[in-house]
mmCIF file of C-alpha atoms in Angstrom:
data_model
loop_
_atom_site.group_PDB
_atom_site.id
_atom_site.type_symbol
_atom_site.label_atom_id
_atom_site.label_comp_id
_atom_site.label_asym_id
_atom_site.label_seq_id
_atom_site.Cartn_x
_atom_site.Cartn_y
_atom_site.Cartn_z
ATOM 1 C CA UNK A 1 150.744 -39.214 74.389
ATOM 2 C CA UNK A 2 147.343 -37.751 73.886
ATOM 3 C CA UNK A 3 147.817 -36.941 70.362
ATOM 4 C CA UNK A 4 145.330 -33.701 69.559
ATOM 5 C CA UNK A 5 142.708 -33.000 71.452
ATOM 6 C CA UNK A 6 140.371 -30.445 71.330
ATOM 7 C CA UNK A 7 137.747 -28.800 73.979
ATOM 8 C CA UNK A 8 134.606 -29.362 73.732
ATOM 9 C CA UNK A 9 133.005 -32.171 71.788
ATOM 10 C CA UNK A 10 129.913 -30.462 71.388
ATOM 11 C CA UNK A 11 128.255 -27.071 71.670
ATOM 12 C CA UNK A 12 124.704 -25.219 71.318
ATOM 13 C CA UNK A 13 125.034 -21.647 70.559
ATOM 14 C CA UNK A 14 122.111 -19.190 70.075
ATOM 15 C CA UNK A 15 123.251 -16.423 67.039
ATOM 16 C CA UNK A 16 125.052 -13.727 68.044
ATOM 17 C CA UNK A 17 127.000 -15.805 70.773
ATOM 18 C CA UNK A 18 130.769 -15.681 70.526
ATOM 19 C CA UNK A 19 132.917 -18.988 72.036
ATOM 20 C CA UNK A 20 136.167 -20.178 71.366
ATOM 21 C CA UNK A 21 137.533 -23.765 70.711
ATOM 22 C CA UNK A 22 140.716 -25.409 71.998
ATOM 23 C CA UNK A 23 142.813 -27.497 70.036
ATOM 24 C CA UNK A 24 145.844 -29.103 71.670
ATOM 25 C CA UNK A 25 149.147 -31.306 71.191
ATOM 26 C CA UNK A 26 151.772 -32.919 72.525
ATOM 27 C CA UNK A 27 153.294 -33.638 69.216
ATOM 28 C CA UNK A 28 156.019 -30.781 68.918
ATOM 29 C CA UNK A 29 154.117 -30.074 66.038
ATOM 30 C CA UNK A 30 155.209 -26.698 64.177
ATOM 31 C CA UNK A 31 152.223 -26.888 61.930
ATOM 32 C CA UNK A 32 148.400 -26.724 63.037
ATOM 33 C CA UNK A 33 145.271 -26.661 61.219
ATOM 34 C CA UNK A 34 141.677 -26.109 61.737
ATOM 35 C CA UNK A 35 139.139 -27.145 59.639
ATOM 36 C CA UNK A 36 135.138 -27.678 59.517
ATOM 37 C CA UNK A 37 133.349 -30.268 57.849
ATOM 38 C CA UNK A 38 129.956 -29.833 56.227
ATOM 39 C CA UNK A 39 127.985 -32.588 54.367
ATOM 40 C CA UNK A 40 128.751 -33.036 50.894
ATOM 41 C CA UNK A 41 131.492 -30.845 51.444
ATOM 42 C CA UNK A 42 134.830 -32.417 52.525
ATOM 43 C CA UNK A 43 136.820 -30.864 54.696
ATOM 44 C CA UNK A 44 137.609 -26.959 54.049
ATOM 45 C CA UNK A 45 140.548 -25.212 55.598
ATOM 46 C CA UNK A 46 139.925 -22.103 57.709
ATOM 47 C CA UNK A 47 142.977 -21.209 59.293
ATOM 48 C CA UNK A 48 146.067 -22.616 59.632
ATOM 49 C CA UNK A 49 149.863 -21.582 61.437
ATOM 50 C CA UNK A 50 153.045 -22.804 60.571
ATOM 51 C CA UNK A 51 154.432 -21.834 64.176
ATOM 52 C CA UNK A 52 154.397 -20.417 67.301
ATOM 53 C CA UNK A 53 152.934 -16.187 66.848
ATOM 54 C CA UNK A 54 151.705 -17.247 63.087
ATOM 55 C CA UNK A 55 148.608 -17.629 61.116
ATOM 56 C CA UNK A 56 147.210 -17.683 57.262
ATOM 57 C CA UNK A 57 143.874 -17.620 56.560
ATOM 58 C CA UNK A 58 142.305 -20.912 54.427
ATOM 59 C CA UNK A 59 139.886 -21.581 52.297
ATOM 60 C CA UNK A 60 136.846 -20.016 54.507
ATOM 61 C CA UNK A 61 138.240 -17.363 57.173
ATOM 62 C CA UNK A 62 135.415 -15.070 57.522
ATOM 63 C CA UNK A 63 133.550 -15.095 60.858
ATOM 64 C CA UNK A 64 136.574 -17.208 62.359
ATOM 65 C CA UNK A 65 139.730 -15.924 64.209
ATOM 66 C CA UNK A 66 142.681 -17.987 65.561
ATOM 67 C CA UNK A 67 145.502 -17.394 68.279
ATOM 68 C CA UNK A 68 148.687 -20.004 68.444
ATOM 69 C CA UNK A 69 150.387 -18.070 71.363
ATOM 70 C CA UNK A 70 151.920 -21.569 72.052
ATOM 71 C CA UNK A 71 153.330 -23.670 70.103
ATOM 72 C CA UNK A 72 150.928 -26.773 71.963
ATOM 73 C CA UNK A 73 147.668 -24.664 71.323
ATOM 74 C CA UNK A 74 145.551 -23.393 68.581
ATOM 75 C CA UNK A 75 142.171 -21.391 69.290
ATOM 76 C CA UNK A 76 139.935 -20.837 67.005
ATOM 77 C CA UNK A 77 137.275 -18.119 67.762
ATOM 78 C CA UNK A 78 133.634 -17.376 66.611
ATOM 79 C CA UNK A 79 133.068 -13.315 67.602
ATOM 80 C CA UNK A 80 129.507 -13.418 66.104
ATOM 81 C CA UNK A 81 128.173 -17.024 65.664
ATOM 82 C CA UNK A 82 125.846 -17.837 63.126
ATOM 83 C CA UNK A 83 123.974 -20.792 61.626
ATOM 84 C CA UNK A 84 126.090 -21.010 58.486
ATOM 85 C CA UNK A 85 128.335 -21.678 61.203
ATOM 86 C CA UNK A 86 127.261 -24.942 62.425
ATOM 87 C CA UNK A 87 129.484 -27.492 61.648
ATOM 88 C CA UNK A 88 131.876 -29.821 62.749
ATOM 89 C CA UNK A 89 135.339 -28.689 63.499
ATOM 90 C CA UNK A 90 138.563 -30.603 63.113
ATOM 91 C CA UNK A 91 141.768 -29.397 64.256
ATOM 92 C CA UNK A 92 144.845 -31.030 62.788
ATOM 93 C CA UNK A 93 148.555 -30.972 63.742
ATOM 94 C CA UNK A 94 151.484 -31.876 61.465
ATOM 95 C CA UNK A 95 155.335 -32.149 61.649
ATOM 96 C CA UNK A 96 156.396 -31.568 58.237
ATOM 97 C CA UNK A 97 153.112 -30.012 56.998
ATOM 98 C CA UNK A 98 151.984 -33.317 54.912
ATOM 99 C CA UNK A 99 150.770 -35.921 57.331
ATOM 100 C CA UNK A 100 148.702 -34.589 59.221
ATOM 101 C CA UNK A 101 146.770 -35.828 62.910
ATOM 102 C CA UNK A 102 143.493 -34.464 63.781
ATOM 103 C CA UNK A 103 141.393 -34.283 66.756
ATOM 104 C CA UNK A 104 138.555 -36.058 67.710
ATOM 105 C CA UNK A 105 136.151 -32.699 66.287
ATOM 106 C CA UNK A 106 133.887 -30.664 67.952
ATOM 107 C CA UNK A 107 129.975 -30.699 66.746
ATOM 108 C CA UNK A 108 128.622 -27.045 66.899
ATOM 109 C CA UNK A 109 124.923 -25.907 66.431
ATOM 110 C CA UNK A 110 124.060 -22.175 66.025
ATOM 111 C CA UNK A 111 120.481 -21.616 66.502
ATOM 112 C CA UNK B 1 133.936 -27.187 39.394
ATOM 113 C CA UNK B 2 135.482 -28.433 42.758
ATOM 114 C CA UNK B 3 139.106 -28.967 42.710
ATOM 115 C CA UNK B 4 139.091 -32.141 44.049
ATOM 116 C CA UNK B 5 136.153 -34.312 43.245
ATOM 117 C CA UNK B 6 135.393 -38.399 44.118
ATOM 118 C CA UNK B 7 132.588 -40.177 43.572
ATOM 119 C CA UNK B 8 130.384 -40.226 46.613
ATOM 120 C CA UNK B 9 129.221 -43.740 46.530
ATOM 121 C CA UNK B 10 127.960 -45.585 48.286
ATOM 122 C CA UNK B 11 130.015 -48.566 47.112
ATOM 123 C CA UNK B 12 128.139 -51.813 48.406
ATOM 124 C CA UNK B 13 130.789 -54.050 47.455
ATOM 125 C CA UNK B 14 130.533 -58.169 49.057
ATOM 126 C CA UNK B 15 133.513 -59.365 51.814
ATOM 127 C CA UNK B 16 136.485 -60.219 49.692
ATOM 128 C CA UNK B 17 135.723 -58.519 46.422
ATOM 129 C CA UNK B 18 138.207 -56.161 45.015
ATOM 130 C CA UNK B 19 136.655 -51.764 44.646
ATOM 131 C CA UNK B 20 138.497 -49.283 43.447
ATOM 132 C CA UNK B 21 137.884 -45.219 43.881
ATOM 133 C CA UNK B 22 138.851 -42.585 41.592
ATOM 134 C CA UNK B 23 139.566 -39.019 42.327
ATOM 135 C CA UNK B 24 140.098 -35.904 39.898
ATOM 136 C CA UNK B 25 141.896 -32.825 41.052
ATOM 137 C CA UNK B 26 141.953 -29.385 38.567
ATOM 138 C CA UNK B 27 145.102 -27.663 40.054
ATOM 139 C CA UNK B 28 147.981 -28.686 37.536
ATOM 140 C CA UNK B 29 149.962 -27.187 40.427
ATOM 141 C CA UNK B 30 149.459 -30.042 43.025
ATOM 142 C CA UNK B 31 152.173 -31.389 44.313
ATOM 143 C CA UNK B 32 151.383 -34.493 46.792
ATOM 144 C CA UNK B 33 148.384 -36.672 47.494
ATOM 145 C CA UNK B 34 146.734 -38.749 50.141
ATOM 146 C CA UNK B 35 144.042 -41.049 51.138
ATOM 147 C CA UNK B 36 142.790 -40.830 54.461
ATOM 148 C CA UNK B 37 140.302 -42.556 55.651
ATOM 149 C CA UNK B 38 137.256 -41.296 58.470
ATOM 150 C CA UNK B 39 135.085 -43.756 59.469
ATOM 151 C CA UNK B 40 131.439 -42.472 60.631
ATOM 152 C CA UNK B 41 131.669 -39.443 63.548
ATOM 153 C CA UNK B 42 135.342 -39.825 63.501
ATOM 154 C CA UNK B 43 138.454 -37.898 62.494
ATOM 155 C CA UNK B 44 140.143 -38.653 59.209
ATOM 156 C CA UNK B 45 143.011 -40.689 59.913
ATOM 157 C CA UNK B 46 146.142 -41.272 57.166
ATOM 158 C CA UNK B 47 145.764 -44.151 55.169
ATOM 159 C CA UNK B 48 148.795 -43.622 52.858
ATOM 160 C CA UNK B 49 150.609 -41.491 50.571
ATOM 161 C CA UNK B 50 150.182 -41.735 47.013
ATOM 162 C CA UNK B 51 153.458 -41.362 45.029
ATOM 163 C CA UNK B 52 154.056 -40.849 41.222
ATOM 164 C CA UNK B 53 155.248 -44.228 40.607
ATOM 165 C CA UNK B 54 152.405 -45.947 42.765
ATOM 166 C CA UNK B 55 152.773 -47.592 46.232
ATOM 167 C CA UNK B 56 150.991 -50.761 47.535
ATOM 168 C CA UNK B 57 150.102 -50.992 51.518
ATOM 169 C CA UNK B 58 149.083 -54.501 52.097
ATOM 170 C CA UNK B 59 145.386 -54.779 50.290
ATOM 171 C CA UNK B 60 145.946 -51.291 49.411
ATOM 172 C CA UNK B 61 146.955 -49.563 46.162
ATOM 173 C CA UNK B 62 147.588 -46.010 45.380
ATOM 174 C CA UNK B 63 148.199 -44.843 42.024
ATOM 175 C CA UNK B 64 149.021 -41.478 40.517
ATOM 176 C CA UNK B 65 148.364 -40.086 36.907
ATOM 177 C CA UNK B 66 149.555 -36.936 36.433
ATOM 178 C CA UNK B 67 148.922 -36.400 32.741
ATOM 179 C CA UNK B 68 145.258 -36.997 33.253
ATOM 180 C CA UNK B 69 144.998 -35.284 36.719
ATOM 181 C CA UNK B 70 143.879 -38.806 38.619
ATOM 182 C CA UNK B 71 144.844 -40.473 42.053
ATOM 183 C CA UNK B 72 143.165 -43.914 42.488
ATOM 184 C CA UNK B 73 142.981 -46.176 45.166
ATOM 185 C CA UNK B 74 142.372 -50.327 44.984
ATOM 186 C CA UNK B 75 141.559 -52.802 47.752
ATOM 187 C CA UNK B 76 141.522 -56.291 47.244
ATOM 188 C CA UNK B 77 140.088 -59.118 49.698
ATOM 189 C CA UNK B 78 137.782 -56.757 51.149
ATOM 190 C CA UNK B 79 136.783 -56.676 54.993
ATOM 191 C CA UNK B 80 134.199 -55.579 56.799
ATOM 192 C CA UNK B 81 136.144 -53.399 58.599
ATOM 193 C CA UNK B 82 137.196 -51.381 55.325
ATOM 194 C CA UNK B 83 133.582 -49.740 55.477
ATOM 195 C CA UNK B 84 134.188 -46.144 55.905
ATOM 196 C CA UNK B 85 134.439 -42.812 53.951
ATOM 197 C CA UNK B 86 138.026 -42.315 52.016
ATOM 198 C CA UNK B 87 138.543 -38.959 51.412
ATOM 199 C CA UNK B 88 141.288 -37.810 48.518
ATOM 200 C CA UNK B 89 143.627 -34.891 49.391
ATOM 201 C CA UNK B 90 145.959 -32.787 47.053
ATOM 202 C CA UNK B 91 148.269 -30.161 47.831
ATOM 203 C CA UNK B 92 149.340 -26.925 46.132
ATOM 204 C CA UNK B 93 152.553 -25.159 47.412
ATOM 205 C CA UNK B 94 151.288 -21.011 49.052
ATOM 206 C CA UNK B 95 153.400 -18.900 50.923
ATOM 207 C CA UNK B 96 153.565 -20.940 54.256
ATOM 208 C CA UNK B 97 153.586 -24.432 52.911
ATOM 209 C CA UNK B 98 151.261 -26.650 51.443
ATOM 210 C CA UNK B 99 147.727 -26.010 50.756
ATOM 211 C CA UNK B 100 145.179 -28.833 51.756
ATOM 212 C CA UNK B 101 142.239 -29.674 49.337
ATOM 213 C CA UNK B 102 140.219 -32.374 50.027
ATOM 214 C CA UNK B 103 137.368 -34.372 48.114
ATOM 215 C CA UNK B 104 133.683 -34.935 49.803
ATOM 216 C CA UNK B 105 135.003 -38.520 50.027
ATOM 217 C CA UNK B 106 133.385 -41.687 48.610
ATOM 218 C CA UNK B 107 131.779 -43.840 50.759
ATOM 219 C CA UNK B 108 132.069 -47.732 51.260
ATOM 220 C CA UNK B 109 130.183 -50.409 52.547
ATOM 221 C CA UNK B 110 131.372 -53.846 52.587
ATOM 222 C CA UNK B 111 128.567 -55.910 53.161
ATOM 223 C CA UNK B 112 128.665 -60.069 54.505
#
């Protein structure tokens, strides 16, 4: 089993630039989380989905939108990026929606 | 004021000696806490559950006040593989589930 995995590792975007990243997992996990990770910071929930064709915004939606049209996958999008936006992102999957298994993240600039 | 906050360390702490984090959480509402730990450019990974009437894991302890608002986590004998970030996580019940907060983490180094 792969676990999650997410696609890519790292990105440069110039502002303005949408993209979108993957998460994935072979879990059968109902529950799916992504995240971003700033220094000082922790971890701070953007969007999450508790199933196939369902999301709830987190902590820090705004710029972000997700799709789970699978039950495997979980994209989250950047329409506009900007350099508040540069991060890292974690995705995270969970069975029961406590333990929870995250990807190796995905570094992000926005210039 | 955060709602969860830790101590971000560093902790220095010599092989074998015995360190112990605290974390605070505000939210009277959370329901169930975690350590996990992340070691440097890595993902956080589940180092165990805290319940209400403590659990040990090997060198680890996990305890849980509730009347003070508190998780804590001890390690004894020390290695140097212990050096990492441990980040505290609460939980507070929303419409979908459970609601993940977690600390900045506190950072350890166990030195030779």
């Amino acid at each position: 089993n792969a676990g999650v995995t997410q696609t890519p590792k790292f990105r440069v975007l110039k502002t303005g630039q949408s993209m979108t990243l993957l998460c994935a997992q072979d879990m059968n996990h109902e529950y799916m989380y992504w995240y971003r990770q700033d220094p000082g910071m922790g971890l701070r929930l953007i969007h999450y989905s508790v199933g196939e064709g369902t999301t709830a915004k987190g902590e820090v939606p705004d710029g972000y939108n997700v799709s789970r049209l699978k039950k495997q996958n979980f994209l989250l999008g950047l329409e506009s990026a900007a350099p508040s936006q540069t991060s890292v992102y974690f995705c995270a999957s969970s069975l029961t929606g406590y333990e929870q298994f995250f990807g190796p993240g995905t570094r992000l600039t926005v210039l | 004021r955060k709602e969860v906050e830790q101590d971000p360390g560093p902790f220095n702490v010599p092989e074998g000696a015995t360190v112990a984090f605290n974390c605070t959480y505000s939210n009277s509402a959370s329901q169930s806490f975690f350590w996990y730990r992340q070691d440097c450019r890595k993902e956080p990974k589940l180092l165990m559950s805290v319940y209400s009437s403590g659990n040990e894991d090997g060198r680890f302890t996990a305890q849980l006040n509730r009347a003070s608002q508190y998780i804590s986590l001890l390690i004894r004998d020390s290695k140097l593989s212990d050096s990492a970030t441990y980040l505290c996580v609460g939980t507070t019940p929303d419409d979908y589930g459970q609601n993940f907060v977690f600390g900045p983490g506190t950072r350890l180094s166990v030195l030779p």
